[in-house]
Coordinates of C-alpha atoms in Angstrom, one line a residue:
A286 CA 27.3 -19.7 5.7
R287 CA 27.8 -23.2 5.3
H288 CA 27.9 -25.8 1.7
S289 CA 25.4 -28.7 2.2
L290 CA 26.2 -32.0 0.7
S291 CA 23.9 -33.4 -1.9
V292 CA 23.1 -36.9 -0.5
S293 CA 21.2 -39.7 -1.7
G294 CA 18.5 -39.8 1.1
M295 CA 18.2 -36.2 2.1
R296 CA 15.5 -34.3 2.1
P297 CA 15.4 -31.1 -0.4
H298 CA 14.8 -28.0 0.8
V299 CA 11.3 -26.4 -0.4
L300 CA 11.0 -22.9 -1.3
L301 CA 7.2 -22.2 -2.4
M302 CA 6.9 -18.6 -3.9
L303 CA 3.6 -17.1 -4.7
A304 CA 3.6 -13.6 -6.5
D305 CA 0.5 -11.6 -5.7
D306 CA -1.8 -10.5 -8.7
W307 CA 0.3 -11.6 -11.5
G308 CA -0.9 -11.9 -15.0
S309 CA -0.8 -15.0 -16.8
Y310 CA 0.8 -13.2 -20.0
D311 CA 3.2 -11.2 -17.7
A312 CA 6.7 -12.9 -18.0
S313 CA 8.9 -11.9 -21.3
Y314 CA 9.2 -15.8 -21.9
R315 CA 5.4 -16.2 -22.0
I316 CA 4.7 -13.3 -24.1
R317 CA 7.6 -14.3 -26.7
S318 CA 5.9 -17.9 -26.6
L319 CA 2.9 -16.0 -27.9
G320 CA 4.6 -14.5 -30.7
R321 CA 4.9 -11.1 -29.5
I322 CA 7.6 -8.6 -28.4
P323 CA 7.9 -8.2 -24.5
D324 CA 6.9 -5.0 -23.0
I325 CA 8.3 -6.1 -19.7
V326 CA 11.7 -8.0 -18.7
T327 CA 11.7 -10.8 -16.5
P328 CA 15.3 -12.5 -16.8
N329 CA 15.7 -14.2 -14.0
I330 CA 12.5 -16.1 -14.2
D331 CA 13.3 -16.8 -18.1
A332 CA 16.5 -18.3 -16.9
L333 CA 14.8 -20.7 -14.6
T334 CA 12.1 -21.8 -17.4
K335 CA 15.1 -23.2 -19.4
S336 CA 15.7 -25.8 -16.5
S337 CA 12.5 -26.1 -15.1
A338 CA 8.8 -27.8 -15.4
I339 CA 6.9 -25.1 -17.2
F340 CA 3.1 -25.5 -16.5
S341 CA 0.5 -24.8 -19.7
N342 CA -2.8 -26.3 -18.2
Y343 CA -2.4 -24.4 -14.5
Y344 CA -5.4 -23.0 -12.4
V345 CA -5.5 -21.3 -9.3
Q346 CA -8.4 -19.4 -7.7
P347 CA -9.7 -16.1 -8.9
I348 CA -8.5 -14.0 -6.3
C349 CA -6.3 -14.1 -3.1
T350 CA -7.7 -15.4 0.0
P351 CA -9.3 -18.6 -2.0
T352 CA -6.2 -19.5 -3.9
R353 CA -3.9 -19.3 -0.2
A354 CA -6.4 -21.4 1.5
S355 CA -6.7 -24.1 -1.2
L356 CA -2.8 -23.7 -1.8
L357 CA -1.7 -24.5 2.1
T358 CA -4.8 -26.6 3.0
G359 CA -5.1 -28.9 -0.7
R360 CA -8.7 -28.4 -0.3
Y361 CA -11.1 -26.7 -2.8
S362 CA -13.2 -23.5 -1.6
I363 CA -16.3 -25.1 -0.6
H364 CA -14.0 -27.1 2.1
T365 CA -12.2 -24.3 3.4
G366 CA -15.2 -21.8 3.7
S367 CA -13.2 -19.2 1.8
E368 CA -15.3 -19.4 -1.7
H369 CA -15.9 -15.7 -3.0
K370 CA -14.7 -14.9 0.6
L371 CA -11.8 -12.6 1.6
F372 CA -10.9 -12.5 5.5
G373 CA -11.1 -8.8 6.0
A374 CA -9.6 -6.7 8.7
N375 CA -12.9 -6.5 10.6
E376 CA -14.2 -10.1 10.5
P377 CA -13.9 -12.6 13.5
S378 CA -13.4 -15.2 11.0
C379 CA -10.3 -16.8 9.4
L380 CA -9.1 -20.3 7.6
P381 CA -10.9 -22.5 10.0
V382 CA -8.3 -24.0 12.4
S383 CA -8.9 -27.4 12.3
H384 CA -7.3 -27.5 8.9
A385 CA -3.9 -29.1 9.3
I386 CA -2.2 -26.7 6.7
M387 CA 1.0 -27.4 4.9
P388 CA 3.5 -26.4 7.1
F389 CA 2.0 -28.7 10.0
A390 CA 2.9 -31.6 7.3
F391 CA 6.7 -30.3 6.8
K392 CA 7.1 -30.0 10.6
A393 CA 5.9 -33.6 10.9
L394 CA 8.6 -34.6 8.2
G395 CA 11.3 -32.5 10.7
Y396 CA 11.3 -29.7 8.3
S397 CA 12.1 -26.2 9.7
S398 CA 9.2 -24.2 8.5
H399 CA 9.2 -20.3 7.6
M400 CA 6.8 -17.9 6.0
V401 CA 7.5 -14.3 4.7
G402 CA 4.8 -12.1 3.3
K403 CA 1.3 -11.7 2.9
W404 CA -1.2 -14.0 5.0
H405 CA -4.5 -12.7 4.1
L406 CA -6.1 -16.0 5.8
G407 CA -7.6 -14.2 8.9
Y408 CA -6.3 -13.0 12.1
Y409 CA -9.0 -12.0 14.5
N410 CA -7.0 -13.9 17.2
D411 CA -3.7 -15.5 17.9
S412 CA -5.2 -19.2 16.7
C413 CA -5.7 -17.7 13.5
A414 CA -2.5 -16.2 12.8
P415 CA 0.7 -17.6 11.1
W416 CA 2.5 -18.0 14.1
T417 CA 0.3 -20.3 15.5
R418 CA -0.3 -22.1 12.4
G419 CA 3.0 -24.4 11.9
F420 CA 5.5 -21.9 11.1
D421 CA 8.7 -21.6 13.0
S422 CA 9.1 -17.9 12.1
Y423 CA 7.2 -15.3 10.3
L424 CA 7.8 -11.7 8.6
G425 CA 4.8 -10.2 6.8
F426 CA 1.6 -8.6 7.0
L427 CA -1.9 -10.1 7.5
N428 CA -4.4 -7.8 5.8
G429 CA -4.8 -7.8 2.0
N430 CA -3.0 -5.3 0.9
E431 CA -0.8 -2.2 2.1
G432 CA 1.8 0.5 1.2
Y433 CA 5.2 -1.2 0.0
F434 CA 7.2 1.5 2.1
R435 CA 4.6 2.3 4.7
H436 CA 3.5 -0.9 6.0
G437 CA 0.1 -0.5 7.1
F438 CA -3.5 0.1 5.5
S439 CA -5.9 2.9 6.2
G440 CA -3.8 4.7 8.5
H441 CA -3.1 1.5 11.0
Q442 CA 0.1 -0.5 11.0
D443 CA 0.2 -4.1 9.8
F444 CA 4.0 -5.6 9.8
W445 CA 4.9 -8.4 12.2
R446 CA 8.6 -10.3 13.3
C447 CA 7.9 -13.1 15.4
T448 CA 9.5 -16.5 16.1
P449 CA 6.9 -18.6 18.1
P450 CA 6.5 -20.4 20.4
A451 CA 8.9 -17.8 22.8
N452 CA 6.8 -15.1 21.3
A453 CA 3.4 -17.0 20.5
T454 CA 1.5 -13.5 20.6
C455 CA 4.2 -11.9 18.4
G456 CA 4.6 -9.4 21.0
G457 CA 0.9 -8.1 20.2
A458 CA 2.5 -5.1 18.6
C459 CA 3.6 -4.3 15.1
Y460 CA 7.0 -4.4 13.9
D461 CA 8.0 -0.7 13.0
G462 CA 12.1 -1.7 12.1
L463 CA 11.4 -1.7 8.3
E464 CA 9.0 1.0 8.0
G465 CA 10.0 2.9 4.6
Q466 CA 11.9 -0.1 3.3
Y467 CA 10.6 -1.1 -0.1
S468 CA 8.5 -4.6 0.8
T469 CA 10.4 -7.0 -2.1
H470 CA 13.5 -5.9 -1.1
V471 CA 12.4 -6.8 2.8
Y472 CA 11.0 -10.0 1.7
T473 CA 14.4 -11.5 -0.6
E474 CA 16.9 -10.2 2.1
R475 CA 14.8 -12.5 4.7
V476 CA 14.5 -15.3 2.5
Q477 CA 18.6 -14.9 2.1
E478 CA 19.0 -14.7 5.9
L479 CA 17.0 -17.8 6.4
L480 CA 19.1 -19.9 3.6
R481 CA 22.4 -18.3 5.2
S482 CA 21.6 -19.1 8.4
W483 CA 20.5 -22.7 7.9
D484 CA 23.4 -25.1 9.3
D485 CA 21.3 -28.6 10.2
P486 CA 21.2 -30.7 7.3
S487 CA 18.6 -33.3 9.8
S488 CA 16.1 -30.3 9.5
P489 CA 16.0 -29.2 5.8
L490 CA 13.9 -25.5 5.0
Y491 CA 10.0 -25.1 3.9
I492 CA 9.8 -21.3 3.1
Y493 CA 6.3 -20.2 2.1
M494 CA 7.3 -16.7 0.2
A495 CA 4.3 -15.0 -0.3
W496 CA 5.2 -11.9 -2.1
Q497 CA 3.5 -8.4 -2.1
A498 CA 4.2 -8.0 -5.3
V499 CA 2.8 -6.9 -7.6
H500 CA -0.5 -6.3 -6.0
E501 CA -1.9 -2.7 -5.6
Y502 CA -0.8 0.0 -4.2
L503 CA 1.3 0.5 -7.5
E504 CA 4.6 1.6 -5.7
V505 CA 8.3 1.0 -6.8
P506 CA 11.7 2.6 -6.3
E507 CA 12.1 5.0 -9.3
R508 CA 15.6 3.2 -10.7
Y509 CA 13.3 0.7 -11.5
L510 CA 11.3 2.7 -14.0
Q511 CA 14.1 3.8 -16.0
P512 CA 14.2 0.7 -18.9
F513 CA 10.2 1.1 -19.1
G514 CA 9.5 4.6 -20.6
A515 CA 8.1 3.4 -23.8
I516 CA 5.1 2.3 -21.9
A517 CA 2.1 4.7 -22.3
D518 CA -0.1 3.3 -20.0
P519 CA 1.1 4.8 -16.4
S520 CA -0.2 1.9 -14.5
R521 CA 1.5 -0.9 -16.7
K522 CA 4.7 1.1 -16.6
L523 CA 4.6 1.2 -12.7
Y524 CA 3.7 -2.6 -12.7
A525 CA 6.1 -3.5 -15.2
A526 CA 8.4 -2.0 -12.8
M527 CA 7.5 -3.6 -9.8
L528 CA 7.7 -7.0 -11.7
A529 CA 11.6 -6.0 -12.5
A530 CA 12.0 -5.6 -8.8
L531 CA 10.1 -9.1 -8.2
D532 CA 12.2 -10.7 -10.7
E533 CA 15.3 -9.3 -9.3
G534 CA 14.3 -10.5 -6.0
I535 CA 13.8 -14.2 -7.2
G536 CA 17.0 -13.9 -9.0
N537 CA 19.1 -12.9 -5.5
I538 CA 17.2 -15.4 -4.0
T539 CA 18.1 -18.4 -6.6
D540 CA 21.5 -17.1 -6.6
T541 CA 21.7 -17.4 -2.8
L542 CA 20.9 -21.0 -2.9
R543 CA 23.7 -21.8 -5.2
S544 CA 26.2 -19.7 -3.3
E545 CA 25.2 -21.3 0.1
G546 CA 25.7 -24.8 -1.7
M547 CA 21.8 -25.9 -1.4
H548 CA 20.6 -25.9 -4.9
N549 CA 21.0 -29.4 -5.7
D550 CA 19.1 -30.2 -2.8
S551 CA 16.2 -27.7 -3.8
V552 CA 12.6 -27.9 -5.2
V553 CA 11.4 -23.9 -6.1
V554 CA 7.9 -23.6 -6.9
L555 CA 6.7 -20.2 -8.7
S556 CA 2.9 -19.5 -8.9
N557 CA 0.5 -16.5 -9.4
D558 CA -2.3 -16.4 -7.2
N559 CA -5.1 -15.2 -9.7
G560 CA -5.2 -13.5 -12.9
G561 CA -3.8 -9.6 -13.2
M562 CA -6.1 -6.9 -12.2
S563 CA -6.9 -5.4 -15.8
G564 CA -9.7 -4.6 -17.8
T565 CA -12.7 -3.1 -16.0
Y566 CA -12.0 -4.3 -12.5
G567 CA -13.6 -1.7 -10.4
L568 CA -11.5 -1.1 -7.3
G569 CA -10.8 2.4 -8.2
C570 CA -7.1 1.5 -7.1
C571 CA -5.2 2.3 -10.4
N572 CA -3.7 5.5 -11.8
C573 CA -5.5 5.7 -15.0
G574 CA -8.9 3.9 -14.1
T575 CA -9.1 1.3 -16.9
S576 CA -5.9 -0.8 -16.1
C577 CA -4.1 -2.0 -12.8
G578 CA -1.1 -2.8 -15.0
G579 CA -1.7 -6.5 -15.2
L580 CA -2.5 -8.3 -18.5
N581 CA -3.6 -12.0 -19.0
F582 CA -3.8 -12.4 -22.9
P583 CA -5.1 -14.5 -24.7
Y584 CA -7.2 -15.2 -22.1
R585 CA -10.7 -13.0 -21.5
G586 CA -11.1 -11.9 -18.1
W587 CA -9.2 -10.7 -15.1
K588 CA -8.8 -11.2 -11.4
D589 CA -11.9 -11.8 -9.6
S590 CA -13.9 -13.0 -12.6
F591 CA -15.0 -16.2 -13.7
W592 CA -13.4 -16.1 -17.2
E593 CA -10.4 -17.7 -17.9
G594 CA -8.3 -14.8 -17.2
G595 CA -9.0 -14.9 -13.7
F596 CA -8.3 -18.5 -13.0
R597 CA -5.3 -19.1 -15.0
G598 CA -2.1 -19.9 -13.6
I599 CA 1.3 -18.9 -14.7
G600 CA 4.2 -20.8 -12.9
L601 CA 7.1 -23.5 -12.7
L602 CA 8.7 -26.1 -10.8
H603 CA 12.8 -25.9 -10.7
S604 CA 14.8 -28.8 -9.4
P605 CA 17.8 -30.7 -9.7
L606 CA 15.9 -33.3 -8.8
L607 CA 13.6 -33.5 -11.8
T608 CA 15.1 -35.9 -14.6
T609 CA 14.1 -33.7 -17.4
R610 CA 14.5 -29.8 -17.3
G611 CA 13.3 -27.1 -19.4
F612 CA 10.5 -28.8 -20.4
T613 CA 6.2 -27.9 -20.7
Y614 CA 4.1 -29.9 -18.2
D615 CA 0.9 -30.1 -20.1
H616 CA -1.2 -32.0 -17.7
L617 CA -4.1 -30.4 -15.7
L618 CA -2.5 -29.1 -12.6
W619 CA -4.6 -27.0 -9.8
V620 CA -3.0 -24.7 -7.2
G621 CA -4.1 -27.2 -4.1
D622 CA -2.1 -30.0 -5.5
W623 CA 1.0 -28.6 -4.3
Y624 CA 0.1 -29.9 -1.0
A625 CA 0.6 -33.7 -1.9
T626 CA 2.8 -32.9 -4.8
L627 CA 5.5 -31.1 -2.4
L628 CA 5.2 -33.4 0.3
A629 CA 6.1 -36.5 -2.2
A630 CA 9.1 -34.8 -3.6
A631 CA 9.9 -34.1 0.2
V632 CA 9.9 -37.8 1.0
S633 CA 11.2 -39.1 -2.5
R634 CA 14.5 -40.1 -1.6
D635 CA 13.7 -41.5 1.6
P636 CA 15.4 -45.2 2.2
P637 CA 12.6 -47.8 2.9
A638 CA 12.7 -47.4 6.4
E639 CA 12.3 -43.8 6.8
A640 CA 9.7 -43.8 4.1
R641 CA 7.4 -46.1 6.7
S642 CA 8.6 -43.7 9.2
S643 CA 7.5 -40.5 7.3
H644 CA 4.3 -42.1 5.9
A645 CA 3.5 -43.0 9.7
A646 CA 4.2 -39.1 10.7
L647 CA 1.9 -38.0 7.9
A648 CA -1.0 -40.1 8.3
P649 CA -2.9 -38.4 10.5
L650 CA -2.5 -34.8 8.8
L651 CA -3.3 -36.9 5.6
A652 CA -6.5 -38.4 6.8
S653 CA -8.3 -35.1 7.1
G654 CA -6.5 -32.9 5.3
P655 CA -5.6 -32.2 1.6
I656 CA -8.6 -34.0 0.4
D657 CA -8.4 -32.4 -3.0
S658 CA -4.8 -32.5 -3.3
V659 CA -3.4 -34.6 -6.4
D660 CA 0.4 -35.6 -6.2
H661 CA 2.0 -34.8 -9.6
W662 CA 5.6 -35.4 -8.3
S663 CA 5.9 -38.8 -10.5
A664 CA 4.5 -37.5 -13.6
L665 CA 6.7 -34.3 -13.4
L666 CA 9.5 -36.6 -12.8
A667 CA 8.7 -39.0 -15.8
A668 CA 6.4 -38.9 -18.5
A669 CA 3.4 -40.6 -16.7
P670 CA -0.2 -40.5 -17.2
D671 CA -2.2 -37.5 -16.5
M672 CA -2.9 -37.5 -12.8
R673 CA -6.1 -34.9 -12.6
H674 CA -8.6 -35.1 -14.9
T675 CA -11.2 -32.6 -13.6
A676 CA -10.7 -29.3 -11.1
A677 CA -13.4 -27.2 -9.3
P678 CA -12.1 -23.8 -8.9
D679 CA -15.8 -22.8 -8.9
A680 CA -18.4 -24.5 -6.2
R681 CA -20.7 -25.0 -9.3
D682 CA -18.0 -27.1 -10.8
A683 CA -17.3 -28.8 -7.5
R684 CA -21.0 -29.4 -6.8
R685 CA -21.4 -31.0 -10.6
Q686 CA -18.0 -33.3 -10.1
L687 CA -19.6 -34.5 -7.1
S688 CA -22.8 -35.3 -8.4
R689 CA -21.0 -37.4 -11.2
R690 CA -19.4 -39.6 -8.4
L691 CA -22.7 -40.2 -6.1
P692 CA -25.2 -42.7 -6.8
S693 CA -28.0 -41.5 -9.0
S694 CA -30.4 -42.0 -5.8
A695 CA -28.3 -39.8 -3.9
A696 CA -27.2 -36.9 -6.5

């Protein structure tokens, strides 16, 4: 362990956390804001909100792969080939390798780049997999879902631990050293390990933490269920316990940032990837047949629906770099905006000469990369004008927006 210095000009550590299938209703601070008594408990997330920017007008994509593709490319789904599409286990397709995804941009700025958790962007060959997409290390699984204790799906193991380029193919075999361990704990401990082992002030950390929780399967250690005995719906009870374990992990990670002296030089983002699985979502994946545990009240719809409940985001940005803390950010924000926003945060304290060098290093990536991403960093720092006026999470909206920009003869 070492204690970093909060120095003007030092680039901040960036921790980007994505919670899977987290309903936009499902944080106790959010439930209380709607005038209701929380049936779930998220004390660590609630504590972060007191010194964070909380998003009131935030949108994601309606299902896993499209959100992850937009997040890492800064592009609408129609520009990544992922609209209405999940990259499945048997498909010879993936997020196009021509896209310079977010970790490449942070690498260009001298960051040490790491990924933990769920990939779900295709992996039919090594060029598609996270260990060749700009990450210095990877621990996680490649498919869309798997067991939380048994790290596999349909009888096939899917758990990988690798550190390219020395092991660029990740050894060609799954890693079974963590079989039987609860994945939320495994991923928390891996991020803590990265924070504790960091010792190079010239190379800050960029960590993409794509939690498995709270996606089905609904599995959790027994001790997390005990506080939720009053919840009658068995799926909601399991989901609440899984969210409690996730909240604990978030708290342990942010505590480690502080104990390692890294908190003052950090930017932490927490987001869902789509609406919660609820209502009549028809995968047959849940315990009671009518609920997968997540809720999106007061919005209609659920994961993979085109109602508000499918797209509505929940999340926050926490950083001592913010000049105002504990406020609601009302501007329209879309999940693909994190590409431009986090890069702007990374270079926000660069002295003039280094800023010119940073822009030169990023120019080739930005020229054809995050073409739909909008930088909100200046608006988050101050009461700046609204940075985004439209968003197109669905291709039909994107086409309408495009037609309004084109001359009438071309529309």
